[in-house]
């Protein structure tokens, strides 16, 4: 990333340098023009017009450069945004479990495959997998169940080739519910493994 | 506080030669006791408030037991506060006629900033003095003095010292965190003992009441902490994975807990310093919540080895394991009765969380709570007469109390936040 930015900057500077070189080369011509003692008005006018044209050209070139740089930056922003979105998705997409279960559903497996792809693209990332439970169980057992959920998710990722050393698990049992209502929807939301990029 | 047993003053103390009350009898009839006003001894007028306070503490403590009924004062014929509190001065017919089988008289002597309590327990039918004690201390020792006498009454009636010297540890929310608190057996004087600003769970008392073990996330991971309450020092067990659900070996500086550093949750035996002695379970999957039998020879624990969470018992000498609970698909949080013959636990049926009790031989189970919120965390009083548990029957989770057979369910204490995970200490006089 940084390397490319540096290269772009170098190219931009080189182009600017070229513009300056061109304008300098024209200067000797200008100084040759007023040969007589009396300055020829028309010659002076012509020189001024030429200078004006040059300035215009220079401005246009600069505008073009600016536009190019902006476009480049926008492209980079878009790329960056895409990456950020992928990371956000990685962290925001919880996988869910049935009541008192740490088994992975087909949906969970699909999501985990997507997460594995992202982890392959982002090899320097470490992840904490949090296991959570709903509160329709007992505190201590849920600490154990939450860990089984996190371990299920971790094992699936390891089986897909993600290095075990990049994945840690932590159980929060029923201590960190997302939804506080006593409804099936809320309980389902709370029975989850959550992924946090460290 | 100095306690004096003055045999010479009460020459007719007799040893108990009667059958004890069976406090686990579900059809237990409460013993009717009369507790008339205490007498101000020494002639001075001061001390009226103290005398009233001492009597109130006594009445509340006796009512708390669940096996004593204090008769209404309005029905009393005799006034020992006027006529006298000693055996010679009591007319026992006046007490049997109002239905009292037992009579407690009290006398208060104020001397400087100290106070002396003279307490007697009489059998009104045999007209005998059962217990007589004199307690001396500061005026703010009144509660402890009276509770010591209650232990004597309890011992006389049940053969056990009762709950009066024990305390409860529990978890309460404090600013979105969970911290450990302790309070007296009756919910008085709650005091915060951890300030970790984290999730702190599962307090467990050592037999001597000197140590608490608990799990806390204070360093990010659920780790085990073993803390001496007085010396404010201790150790931690911080393996990878969970370090949870401690339970002390009765009478020893050692405890069992679930650790998962091996990649699988197993129950281990640890020294009080947190060193692993050995692994106690060998089964893939969830093994959690160890609970020692009172003799320390067995553990009850929760395992999912049969597909659903169920309570198992492991004999630590023969290494045999057997399943205890078969009814229902979710049975957790075992707590072994002090007599060793029953286990109280939590069962979840159709999303309803309730307390159940089962015999060690599998008899029962009997449901103790129903239609009253979620009920969790059962814990036995050290004499086996009462069970505390937490319930959401009033909305927010609070600590409740019931008799060992599920009777007289009532809230133990009212304080800010939500309370969970209550656990009785053994009855230690030095608590």
Short mmCIF file of C-alpha atoms in Angstrom, two decimals, chain A residues 53-178:
data_model
loop_
_atom_site.label_atom_id
_atom_site.label_comp_id
_atom_site.label_asym_id
_atom_site.label_seq_id
_atom_site.Cartn_x
_atom_site.Cartn_y
_atom_site.Cartn_z
CA UNK A 53 -0.93 30.62 -23.03
CA UNK A 54 1.82 28.85 -21.16
CA UNK A 55 0.29 29.70 -17.80
CA UNK A 56 -3.06 28.48 -19.07
CA UNK A 57 -1.51 25.26 -20.26
CA UNK A 58 0.28 24.88 -16.98
CA UNK A 59 -2.94 25.40 -15.04
CA UNK A 60 -4.72 22.88 -17.23
CA UNK A 61 -1.97 20.36 -16.72
CA UNK A 62 -2.06 20.95 -13.01
CA UNK A 63 -5.83 20.55 -12.93
CA UNK A 64 -5.49 17.31 -14.85
CA UNK A 65 -2.89 16.11 -12.38
CA UNK A 66 -5.08 17.04 -9.48
CA UNK A 67 -8.02 15.23 -11.01
CA UNK A 68 -5.87 12.16 -11.60
CA UNK A 69 -4.63 12.20 -8.03
CA UNK A 70 -8.19 12.60 -6.77
CA UNK A 71 -9.36 9.73 -8.91
CA UNK A 72 -6.49 7.64 -7.62
CA UNK A 73 -7.33 8.56 -4.06
CA UNK A 74 -10.99 7.80 -4.62
CA UNK A 75 -10.11 4.42 -6.04
CA UNK A 76 -7.91 3.78 -3.07
CA UNK A 77 -10.65 4.95 -0.72
CA UNK A 78 -13.08 2.61 -2.39
CA UNK A 79 -10.63 -0.24 -2.05
CA UNK A 80 -10.04 0.69 1.56
CA UNK A 81 -13.76 0.96 2.22
CA UNK A 82 -14.26 -2.44 0.64
CA UNK A 83 -11.61 -3.88 2.91
CA UNK A 84 -13.07 -2.18 5.94
CA UNK A 85 -16.50 -3.46 5.00
CA UNK A 86 -15.11 -6.98 4.73
CA UNK A 87 -13.54 -6.65 8.16
CA UNK A 88 -16.74 -5.19 9.57
CA UNK A 89 -18.71 -8.06 8.11
CA UNK A 90 -16.22 -10.53 9.57
CA UNK A 91 -16.76 -9.06 13.01
CA UNK A 92 -20.46 -8.31 12.85
CA UNK A 93 -21.69 -11.62 11.43
CA UNK A 94 -22.22 -13.83 14.48
CA UNK A 95 -22.89 -17.50 14.06
CA UNK A 96 -25.84 -18.86 16.00
CA UNK A 97 -26.61 -22.04 17.90
CA UNK A 98 -29.60 -24.06 19.00
CA UNK A 99 -30.54 -24.13 22.69
CA UNK A 100 -27.95 -26.01 24.78
CA UNK A 101 -26.02 -26.87 21.61
CA UNK A 102 -22.53 -26.15 20.37
CA UNK A 103 -23.11 -27.83 17.00
CA UNK A 104 -22.62 -25.78 13.85
CA UNK A 105 -25.67 -25.34 11.63
CA UNK A 106 -25.29 -25.34 7.80
CA UNK A 107 -25.78 -21.55 7.93
CA UNK A 108 -23.00 -21.24 10.50
CA UNK A 109 -20.71 -23.35 8.36
CA UNK A 110 -21.35 -21.10 5.32
CA UNK A 111 -20.52 -18.03 7.39
CA UNK A 112 -17.42 -19.69 8.80
CA UNK A 113 -16.20 -20.52 5.27
CA UNK A 114 -16.56 -16.85 4.37
CA UNK A 115 -14.63 -15.93 7.50
CA UNK A 116 -11.91 -18.43 6.62
CA UNK A 117 -11.52 -16.75 3.19
CA UNK A 118 -11.17 -13.38 4.84
CA UNK A 119 -8.62 -14.78 7.28
CA UNK A 120 -6.64 -16.19 4.35
CA UNK A 121 -6.58 -12.75 2.71
CA UNK A 122 -5.57 -11.07 5.95
CA UNK A 123 -2.82 -13.29 7.18
CA UNK A 124 -1.53 -10.94 9.84
CA UNK A 125 -4.85 -10.80 11.70
CA UNK A 126 -5.41 -12.47 15.09
CA UNK A 127 -8.96 -13.28 16.14
CA UNK A 128 -10.70 -13.79 19.45
CA UNK A 129 -13.77 -16.03 19.20
CA UNK A 130 -16.28 -15.30 21.96
CA UNK A 131 -18.81 -17.93 22.97
CA UNK A 132 -22.13 -16.66 24.38
CA UNK A 133 -25.34 -18.19 25.73
CA UNK A 134 -28.90 -17.14 26.39
CA UNK A 135 -30.01 -16.91 30.01
CA UNK A 136 -32.34 -19.90 29.99
CA UNK A 137 -29.71 -21.99 31.68
CA UNK A 138 -27.47 -21.76 34.70
CA UNK A 139 -24.53 -19.40 35.04
CA UNK A 140 -21.78 -21.98 35.56
CA UNK A 141 -22.96 -24.46 32.95
CA UNK A 142 -23.29 -21.61 30.46
CA UNK A 143 -19.63 -20.65 31.02
CA UNK A 144 -18.78 -24.17 29.92
CA UNK A 145 -21.29 -24.17 27.04
CA UNK A 146 -20.06 -20.79 25.79
CA UNK A 147 -16.56 -22.17 25.56
CA UNK A 148 -17.76 -25.26 23.65
CA UNK A 149 -19.42 -22.91 21.13
CA UNK A 150 -16.27 -20.87 20.65
CA UNK A 151 -14.22 -24.05 20.30
CA UNK A 152 -16.65 -25.47 17.69
CA UNK A 153 -16.19 -22.35 15.56
CA UNK A 154 -12.43 -22.35 16.06
CA UNK A 155 -12.08 -26.02 15.15
CA UNK A 156 -14.05 -25.51 11.93
CA UNK A 157 -11.73 -22.66 10.90
CA UNK A 158 -8.65 -24.73 11.79
CA UNK A 159 -10.00 -27.56 9.65
CA UNK A 160 -10.28 -25.08 6.78
CA UNK A 161 -6.57 -24.37 7.13
CA UNK A 162 -6.47 -21.35 9.40
CA UNK A 163 -3.53 -21.52 11.78
CA UNK A 164 -4.61 -22.36 15.33
CA UNK A 165 -2.14 -19.80 16.63
CA UNK A 166 -4.24 -16.99 15.12
CA UNK A 167 -7.41 -18.00 16.97
CA UNK A 168 -8.12 -17.70 20.68
CA UNK A 169 -11.40 -18.55 22.39
CA UNK A 170 -13.12 -16.94 25.35
CA UNK A 171 -16.41 -17.85 26.98
CA UNK A 172 -18.69 -15.19 28.35
CA UNK A 173 -21.46 -17.64 29.26
CA UNK A 174 -24.66 -15.67 29.73
CA UNK A 175 -22.82 -12.58 31.00
CA UNK A 176 -22.94 -10.47 27.81
CA UNK A 177 -26.35 -10.78 26.18
CA UNK A 178 -27.01 -8.75 23.02
#
